[in-house]
PDB file of C-alpha atoms and ligand atoms in Angstrom:
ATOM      1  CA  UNK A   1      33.864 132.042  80.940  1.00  0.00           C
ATOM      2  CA  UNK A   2      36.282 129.215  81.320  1.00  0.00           C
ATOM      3  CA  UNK A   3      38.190 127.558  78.016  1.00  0.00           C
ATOM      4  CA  UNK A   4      36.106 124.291  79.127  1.00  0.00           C
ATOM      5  CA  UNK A   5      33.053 126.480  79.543  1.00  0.00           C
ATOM      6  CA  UNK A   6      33.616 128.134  75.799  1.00  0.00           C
ATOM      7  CA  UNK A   7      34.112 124.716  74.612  1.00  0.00           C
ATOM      8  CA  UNK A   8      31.079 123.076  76.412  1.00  0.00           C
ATOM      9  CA  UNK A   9      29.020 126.851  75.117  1.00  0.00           C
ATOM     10  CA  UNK A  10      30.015 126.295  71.547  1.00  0.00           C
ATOM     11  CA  UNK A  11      29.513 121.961  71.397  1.00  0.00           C
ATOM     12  CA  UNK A  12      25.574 122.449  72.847  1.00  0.00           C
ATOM     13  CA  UNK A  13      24.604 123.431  69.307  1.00  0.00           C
ATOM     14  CA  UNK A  14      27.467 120.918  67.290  1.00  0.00           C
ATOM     15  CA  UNK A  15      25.389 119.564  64.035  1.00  0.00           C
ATOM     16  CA  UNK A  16      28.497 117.848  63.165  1.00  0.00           C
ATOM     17  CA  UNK A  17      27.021 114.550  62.500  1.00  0.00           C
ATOM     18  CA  UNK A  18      23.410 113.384  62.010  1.00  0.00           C
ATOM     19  CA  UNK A  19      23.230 112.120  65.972  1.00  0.00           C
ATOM     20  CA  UNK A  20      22.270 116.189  66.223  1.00  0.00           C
ATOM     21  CA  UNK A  21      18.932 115.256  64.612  1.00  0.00           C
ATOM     22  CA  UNK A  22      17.567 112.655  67.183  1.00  0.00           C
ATOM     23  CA  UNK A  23      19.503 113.790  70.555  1.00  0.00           C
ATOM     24  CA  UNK A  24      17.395 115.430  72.890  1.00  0.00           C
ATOM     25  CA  UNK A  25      20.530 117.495  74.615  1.00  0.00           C
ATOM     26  CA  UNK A  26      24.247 117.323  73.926  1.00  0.00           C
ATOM     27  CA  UNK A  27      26.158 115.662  76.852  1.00  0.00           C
ATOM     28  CA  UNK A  28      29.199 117.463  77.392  1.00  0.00           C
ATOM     29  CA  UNK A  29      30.681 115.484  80.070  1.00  0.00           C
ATOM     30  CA  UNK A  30      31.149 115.748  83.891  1.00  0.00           C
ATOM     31  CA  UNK A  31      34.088 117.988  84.050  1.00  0.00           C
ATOM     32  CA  UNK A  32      36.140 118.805  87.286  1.00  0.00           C
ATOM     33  CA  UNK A  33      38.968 121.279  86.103  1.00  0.00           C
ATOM     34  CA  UNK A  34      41.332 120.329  88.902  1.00  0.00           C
ATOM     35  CA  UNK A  35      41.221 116.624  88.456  1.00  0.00           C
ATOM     36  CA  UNK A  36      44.463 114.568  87.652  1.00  0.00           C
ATOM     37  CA  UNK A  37      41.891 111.628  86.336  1.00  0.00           C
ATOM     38  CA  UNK A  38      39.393 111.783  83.121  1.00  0.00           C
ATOM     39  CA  UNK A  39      37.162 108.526  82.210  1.00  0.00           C
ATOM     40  CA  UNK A  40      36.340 108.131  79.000  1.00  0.00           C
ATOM     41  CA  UNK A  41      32.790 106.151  77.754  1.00  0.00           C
ATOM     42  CA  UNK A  42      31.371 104.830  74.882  1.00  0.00           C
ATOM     43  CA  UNK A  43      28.044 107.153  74.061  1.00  0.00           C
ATOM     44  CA  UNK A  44      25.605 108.493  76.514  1.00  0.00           C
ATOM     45  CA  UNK A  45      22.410 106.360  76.448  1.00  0.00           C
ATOM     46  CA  UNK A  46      18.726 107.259  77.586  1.00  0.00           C
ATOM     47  CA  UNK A  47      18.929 108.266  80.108  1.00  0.00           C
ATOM     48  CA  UNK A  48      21.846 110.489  79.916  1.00  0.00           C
ATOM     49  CA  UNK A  49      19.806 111.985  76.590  1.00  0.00           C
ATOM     50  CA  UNK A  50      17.494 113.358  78.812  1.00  0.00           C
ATOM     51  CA  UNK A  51      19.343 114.291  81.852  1.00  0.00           C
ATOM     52  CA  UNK A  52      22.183 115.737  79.547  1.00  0.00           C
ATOM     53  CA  UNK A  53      24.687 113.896  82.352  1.00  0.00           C
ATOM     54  CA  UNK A  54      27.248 111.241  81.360  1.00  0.00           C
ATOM     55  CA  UNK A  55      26.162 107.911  83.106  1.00  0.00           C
ATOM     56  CA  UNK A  56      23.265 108.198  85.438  1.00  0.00           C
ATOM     57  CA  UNK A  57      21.829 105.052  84.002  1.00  0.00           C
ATOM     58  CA  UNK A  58      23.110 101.587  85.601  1.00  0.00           C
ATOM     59  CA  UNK A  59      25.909 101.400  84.030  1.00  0.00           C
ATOM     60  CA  UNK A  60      26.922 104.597  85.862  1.00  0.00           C
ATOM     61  CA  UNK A  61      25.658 103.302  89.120  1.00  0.00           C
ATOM     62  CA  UNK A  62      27.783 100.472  88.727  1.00  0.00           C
ATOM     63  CA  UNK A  63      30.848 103.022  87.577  1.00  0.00           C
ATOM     64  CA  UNK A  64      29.618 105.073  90.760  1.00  0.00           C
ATOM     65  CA  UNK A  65      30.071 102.365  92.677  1.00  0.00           C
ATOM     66  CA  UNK A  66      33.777 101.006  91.512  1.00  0.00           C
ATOM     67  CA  UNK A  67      35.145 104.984  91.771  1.00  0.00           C
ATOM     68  CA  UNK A  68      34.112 105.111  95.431  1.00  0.00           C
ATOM     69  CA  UNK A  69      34.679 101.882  96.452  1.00  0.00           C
ATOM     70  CA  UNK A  70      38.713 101.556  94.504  1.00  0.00           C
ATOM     71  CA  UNK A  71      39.562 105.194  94.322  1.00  0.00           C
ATOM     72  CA  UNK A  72      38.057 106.446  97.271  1.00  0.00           C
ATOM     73  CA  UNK A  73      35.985 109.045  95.595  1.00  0.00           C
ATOM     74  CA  UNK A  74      32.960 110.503  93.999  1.00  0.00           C
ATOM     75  CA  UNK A  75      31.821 111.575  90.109  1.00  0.00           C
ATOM     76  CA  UNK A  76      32.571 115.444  91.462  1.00  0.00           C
ATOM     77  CA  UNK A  77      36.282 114.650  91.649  1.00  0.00           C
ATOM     78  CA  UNK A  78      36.824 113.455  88.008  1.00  0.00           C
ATOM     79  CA  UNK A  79      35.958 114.091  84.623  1.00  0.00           C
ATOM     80  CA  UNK A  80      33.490 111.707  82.915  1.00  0.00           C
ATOM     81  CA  UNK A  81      33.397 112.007  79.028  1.00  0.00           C
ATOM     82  CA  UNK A  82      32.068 110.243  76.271  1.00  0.00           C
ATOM     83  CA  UNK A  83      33.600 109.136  72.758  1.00  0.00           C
ATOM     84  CA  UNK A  84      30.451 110.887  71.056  1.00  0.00           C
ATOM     85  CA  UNK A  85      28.373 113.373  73.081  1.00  0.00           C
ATOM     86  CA  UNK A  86      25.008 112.481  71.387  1.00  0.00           C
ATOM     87  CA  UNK A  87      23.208 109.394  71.691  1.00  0.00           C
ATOM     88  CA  UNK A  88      22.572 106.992  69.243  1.00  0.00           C
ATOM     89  CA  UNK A  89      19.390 106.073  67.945  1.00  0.00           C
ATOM     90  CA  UNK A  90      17.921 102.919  69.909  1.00  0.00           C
ATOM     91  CA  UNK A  91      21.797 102.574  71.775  1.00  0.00           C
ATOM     92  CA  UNK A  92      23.276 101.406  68.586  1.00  0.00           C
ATOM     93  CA  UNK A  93      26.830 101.308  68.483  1.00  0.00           C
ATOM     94  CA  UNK A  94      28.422 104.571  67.761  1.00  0.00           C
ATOM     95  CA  UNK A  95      29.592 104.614  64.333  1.00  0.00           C
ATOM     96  CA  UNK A  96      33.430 105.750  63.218  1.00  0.00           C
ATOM     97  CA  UNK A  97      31.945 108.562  61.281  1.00  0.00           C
ATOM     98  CA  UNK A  98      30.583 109.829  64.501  1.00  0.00           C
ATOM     99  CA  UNK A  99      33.265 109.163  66.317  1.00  0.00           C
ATOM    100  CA  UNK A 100      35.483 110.683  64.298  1.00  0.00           C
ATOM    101  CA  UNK A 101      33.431 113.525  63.953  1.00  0.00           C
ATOM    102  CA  UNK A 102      33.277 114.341  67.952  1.00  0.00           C
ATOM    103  CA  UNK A 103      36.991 114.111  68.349  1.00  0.00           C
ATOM    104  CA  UNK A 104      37.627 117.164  67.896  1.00  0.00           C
ATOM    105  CA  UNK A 105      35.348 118.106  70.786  1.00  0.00           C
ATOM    106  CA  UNK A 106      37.261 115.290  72.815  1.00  0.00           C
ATOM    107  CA  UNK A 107      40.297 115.932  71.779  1.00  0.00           C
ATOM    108  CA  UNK A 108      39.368 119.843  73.123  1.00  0.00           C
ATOM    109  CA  UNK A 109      38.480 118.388  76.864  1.00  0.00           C
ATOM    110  CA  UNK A 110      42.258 116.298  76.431  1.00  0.00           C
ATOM    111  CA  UNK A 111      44.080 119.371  75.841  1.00  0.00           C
ATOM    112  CA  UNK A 112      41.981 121.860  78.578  1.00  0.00           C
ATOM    113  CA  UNK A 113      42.063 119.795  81.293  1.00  0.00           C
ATOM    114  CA  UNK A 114      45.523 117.552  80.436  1.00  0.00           C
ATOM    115  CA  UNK A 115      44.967 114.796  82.846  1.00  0.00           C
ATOM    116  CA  UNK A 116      47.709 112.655  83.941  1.00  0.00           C
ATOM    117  CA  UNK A 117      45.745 109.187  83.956  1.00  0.00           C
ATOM    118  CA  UNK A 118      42.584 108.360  81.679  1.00  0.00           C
ATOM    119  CA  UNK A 119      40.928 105.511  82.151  1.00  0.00           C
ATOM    120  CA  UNK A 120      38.791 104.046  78.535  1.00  0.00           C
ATOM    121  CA  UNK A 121      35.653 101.791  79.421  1.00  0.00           C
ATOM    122  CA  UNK A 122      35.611  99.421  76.620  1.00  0.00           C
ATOM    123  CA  UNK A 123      36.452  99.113  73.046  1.00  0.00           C
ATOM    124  CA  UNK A 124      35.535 102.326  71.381  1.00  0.00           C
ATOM    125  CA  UNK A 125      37.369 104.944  74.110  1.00  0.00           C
ATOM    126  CA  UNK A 126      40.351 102.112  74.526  1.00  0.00           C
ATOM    127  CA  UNK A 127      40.461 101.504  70.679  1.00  0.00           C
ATOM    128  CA  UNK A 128      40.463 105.850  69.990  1.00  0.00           C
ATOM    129  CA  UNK A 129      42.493 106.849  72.543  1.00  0.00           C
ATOM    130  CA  UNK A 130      45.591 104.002  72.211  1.00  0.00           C
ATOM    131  CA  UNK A 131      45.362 103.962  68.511  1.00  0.00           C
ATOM    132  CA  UNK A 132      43.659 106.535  67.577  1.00  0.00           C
ATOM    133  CA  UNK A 133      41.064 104.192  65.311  1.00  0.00           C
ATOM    134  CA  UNK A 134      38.354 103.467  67.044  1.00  0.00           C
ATOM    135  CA  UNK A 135      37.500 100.662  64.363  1.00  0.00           C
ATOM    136  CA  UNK A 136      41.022  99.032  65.313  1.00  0.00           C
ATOM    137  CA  UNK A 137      41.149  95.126  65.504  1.00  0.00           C
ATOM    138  CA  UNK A 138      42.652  94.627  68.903  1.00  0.00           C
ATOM    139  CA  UNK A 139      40.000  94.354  71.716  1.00  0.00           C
ATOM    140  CA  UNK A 140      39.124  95.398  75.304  1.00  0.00           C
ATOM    141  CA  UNK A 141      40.040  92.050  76.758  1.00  0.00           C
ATOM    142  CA  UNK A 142      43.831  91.736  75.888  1.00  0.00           C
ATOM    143  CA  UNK A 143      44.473  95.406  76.041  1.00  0.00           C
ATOM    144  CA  UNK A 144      43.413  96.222  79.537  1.00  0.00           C
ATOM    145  CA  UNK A 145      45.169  94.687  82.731  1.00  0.00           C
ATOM    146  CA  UNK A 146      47.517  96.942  81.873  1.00  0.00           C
ATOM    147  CA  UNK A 147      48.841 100.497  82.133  1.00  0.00           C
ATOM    148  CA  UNK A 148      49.856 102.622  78.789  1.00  0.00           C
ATOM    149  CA  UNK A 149      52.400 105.138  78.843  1.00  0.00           C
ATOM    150  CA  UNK A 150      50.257 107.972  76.595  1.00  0.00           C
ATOM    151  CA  UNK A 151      50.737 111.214  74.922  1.00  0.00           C
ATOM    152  CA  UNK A 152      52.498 114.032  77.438  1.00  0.00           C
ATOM    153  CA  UNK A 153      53.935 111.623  79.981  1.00  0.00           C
ATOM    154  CA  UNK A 154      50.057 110.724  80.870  1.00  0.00           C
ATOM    155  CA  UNK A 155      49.125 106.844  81.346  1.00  0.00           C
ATOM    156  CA  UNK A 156      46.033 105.532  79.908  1.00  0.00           C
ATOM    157  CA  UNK A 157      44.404 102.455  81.596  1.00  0.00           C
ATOM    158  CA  UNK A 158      41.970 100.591  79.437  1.00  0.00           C
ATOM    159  CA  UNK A 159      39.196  98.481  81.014  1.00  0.00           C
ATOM    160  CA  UNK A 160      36.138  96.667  81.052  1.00  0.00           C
ATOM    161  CA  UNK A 161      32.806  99.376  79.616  1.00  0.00           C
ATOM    162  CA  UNK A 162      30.385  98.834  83.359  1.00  0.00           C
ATOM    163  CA  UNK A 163      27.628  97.468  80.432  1.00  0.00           C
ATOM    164  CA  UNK A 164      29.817  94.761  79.666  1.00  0.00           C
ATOM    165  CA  UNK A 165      30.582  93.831  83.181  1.00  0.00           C
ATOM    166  CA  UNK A 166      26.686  94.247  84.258  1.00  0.00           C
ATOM    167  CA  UNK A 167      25.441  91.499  81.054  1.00  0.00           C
ATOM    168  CA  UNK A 168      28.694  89.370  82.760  1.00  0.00           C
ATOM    169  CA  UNK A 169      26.595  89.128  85.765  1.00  0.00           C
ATOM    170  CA  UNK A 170      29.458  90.844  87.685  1.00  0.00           C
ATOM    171  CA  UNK A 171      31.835  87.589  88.019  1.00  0.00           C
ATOM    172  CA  UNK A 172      35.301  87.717  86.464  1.00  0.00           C
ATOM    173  CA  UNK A 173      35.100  90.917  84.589  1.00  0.00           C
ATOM    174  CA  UNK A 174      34.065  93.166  87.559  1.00  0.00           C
ATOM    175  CA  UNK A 175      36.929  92.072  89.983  1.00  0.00           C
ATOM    176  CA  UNK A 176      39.368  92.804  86.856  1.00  0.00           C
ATOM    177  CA  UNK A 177      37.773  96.159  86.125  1.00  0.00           C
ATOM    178  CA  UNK A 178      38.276  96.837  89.965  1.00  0.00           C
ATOM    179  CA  UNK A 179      42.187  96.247  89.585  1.00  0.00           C
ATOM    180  CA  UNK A 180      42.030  98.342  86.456  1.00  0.00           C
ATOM    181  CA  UNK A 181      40.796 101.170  88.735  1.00  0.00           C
ATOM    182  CA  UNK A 182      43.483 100.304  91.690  1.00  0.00           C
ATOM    183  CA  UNK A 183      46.158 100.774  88.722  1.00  0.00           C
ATOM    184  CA  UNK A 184      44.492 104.208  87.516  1.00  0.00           C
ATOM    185  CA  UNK A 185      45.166 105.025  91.416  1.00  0.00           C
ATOM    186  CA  UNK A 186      48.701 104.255  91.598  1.00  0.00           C
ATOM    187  CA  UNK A 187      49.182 106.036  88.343  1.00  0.00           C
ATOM    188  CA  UNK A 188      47.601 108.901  90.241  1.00  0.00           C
ATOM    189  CA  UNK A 189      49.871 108.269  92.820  1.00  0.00           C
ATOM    190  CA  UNK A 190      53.309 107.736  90.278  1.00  0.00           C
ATOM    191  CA  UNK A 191      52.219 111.435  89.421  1.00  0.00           C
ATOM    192  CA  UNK A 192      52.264 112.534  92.449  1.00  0.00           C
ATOM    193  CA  UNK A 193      48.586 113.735  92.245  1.00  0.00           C
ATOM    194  CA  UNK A 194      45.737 113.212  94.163  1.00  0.00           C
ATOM    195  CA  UNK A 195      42.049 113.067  93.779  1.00  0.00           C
TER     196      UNK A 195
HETATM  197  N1  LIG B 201      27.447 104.387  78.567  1.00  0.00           N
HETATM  198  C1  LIG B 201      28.440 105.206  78.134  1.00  0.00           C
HETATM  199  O1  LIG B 201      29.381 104.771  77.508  1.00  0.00           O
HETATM  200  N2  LIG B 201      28.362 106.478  78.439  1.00  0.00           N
HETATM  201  C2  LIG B 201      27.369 106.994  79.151  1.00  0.00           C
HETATM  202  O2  LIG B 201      27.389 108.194  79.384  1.00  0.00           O
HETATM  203  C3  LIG B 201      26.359 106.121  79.597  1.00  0.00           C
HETATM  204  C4  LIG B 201      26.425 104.819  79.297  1.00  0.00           C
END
């Protein structure tokens, strides 16, 4: 077995927080060892309870979409993880407990696969991963349009969560979660990595 695959082994049974009691399956992530680029999400939703993947629903088709149409690439060249790996009841809002709870099991993924750019979807990831609060005041729309130098001489790019930009209608907020993506490229690139 793999670290990632002793990590992934061990988190299937986590009863860390009381999101074990109504998940159907623990979603892990999409991991690609190799990859120079993890995404980070909010919570998996219904549809990635029951497929035990991190977004298949339409936000993930939109997140699909943006990956292959800025970086040139498909979900089997990154790694797609979640702040919490259980979904909440209903899609409520993850709670800090929770999150706080899981981060150990993120923090895991951060230090097995040590990518050089990470890109947060929306307030929770952006919130946890630049501050490490994810109940911090500052929000998605002033942090991101930018690129943060992070822990390890990695860069963290915050952006837009594809949920937010699908209720925008896809105006304003999905051309600026495209150049978000462009800038997680030529991070890539800075690196001198490639997908
Ligand atoms: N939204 C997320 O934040 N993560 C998923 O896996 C699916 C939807």
């Amino acid at each position: 077995m793999t670290k990632l695959e002793t990590i992934a082994a061990a988190a299937a049974t986590c009863t860390k927080c009381d999101l074990a009691s109504t998940r159907t399956q623990v979603v892990f992530g999409r991991i690609s060892e190799q990859s120079p680029l993890m995404i980070v999400g909010e919570a998996p939703g219904k549809d990635e309870d029951e497929q035990g993947e991190p977004f298949v629903g339409r936000s993930g088709k939109l997140l699909d979409q943006v990956m292959l149409e800025e970086l040139g690439v498909a979900r089997d060249r990154v790694s797609i993880v979640n702040t919490v790996m259980c979904r909440p009841p209903g899609n409520r809002d993850p709670h800090a407990n929770e999150i706080a709870a899981c981060n150990e099991w993120l923090e895991a993924k951060l230090d097995a696969l040590a990518p050089k750019v990470v890109i947060t979807l929306g307030n929770f990831a952006t919130r946890l991963l630049l501050f490490g609060d994810p109940a911090a005041k500052q929000g998605i729309t002033k942090l991101r349009g930018q690129s943060y130098p992070w822990r390890d001489g990695a860069v963290l790019v915050p952006t837009f969560h594809p949920a937010a930009v699908l209720r925008s209608g896809g105006g304003p907020p999905l051309a600026q979660m495209r150049a978000d993506f462009i800038r997680a490229k030529q991070a890539i690139a800075a690196a001198g990595a490639t997908l």
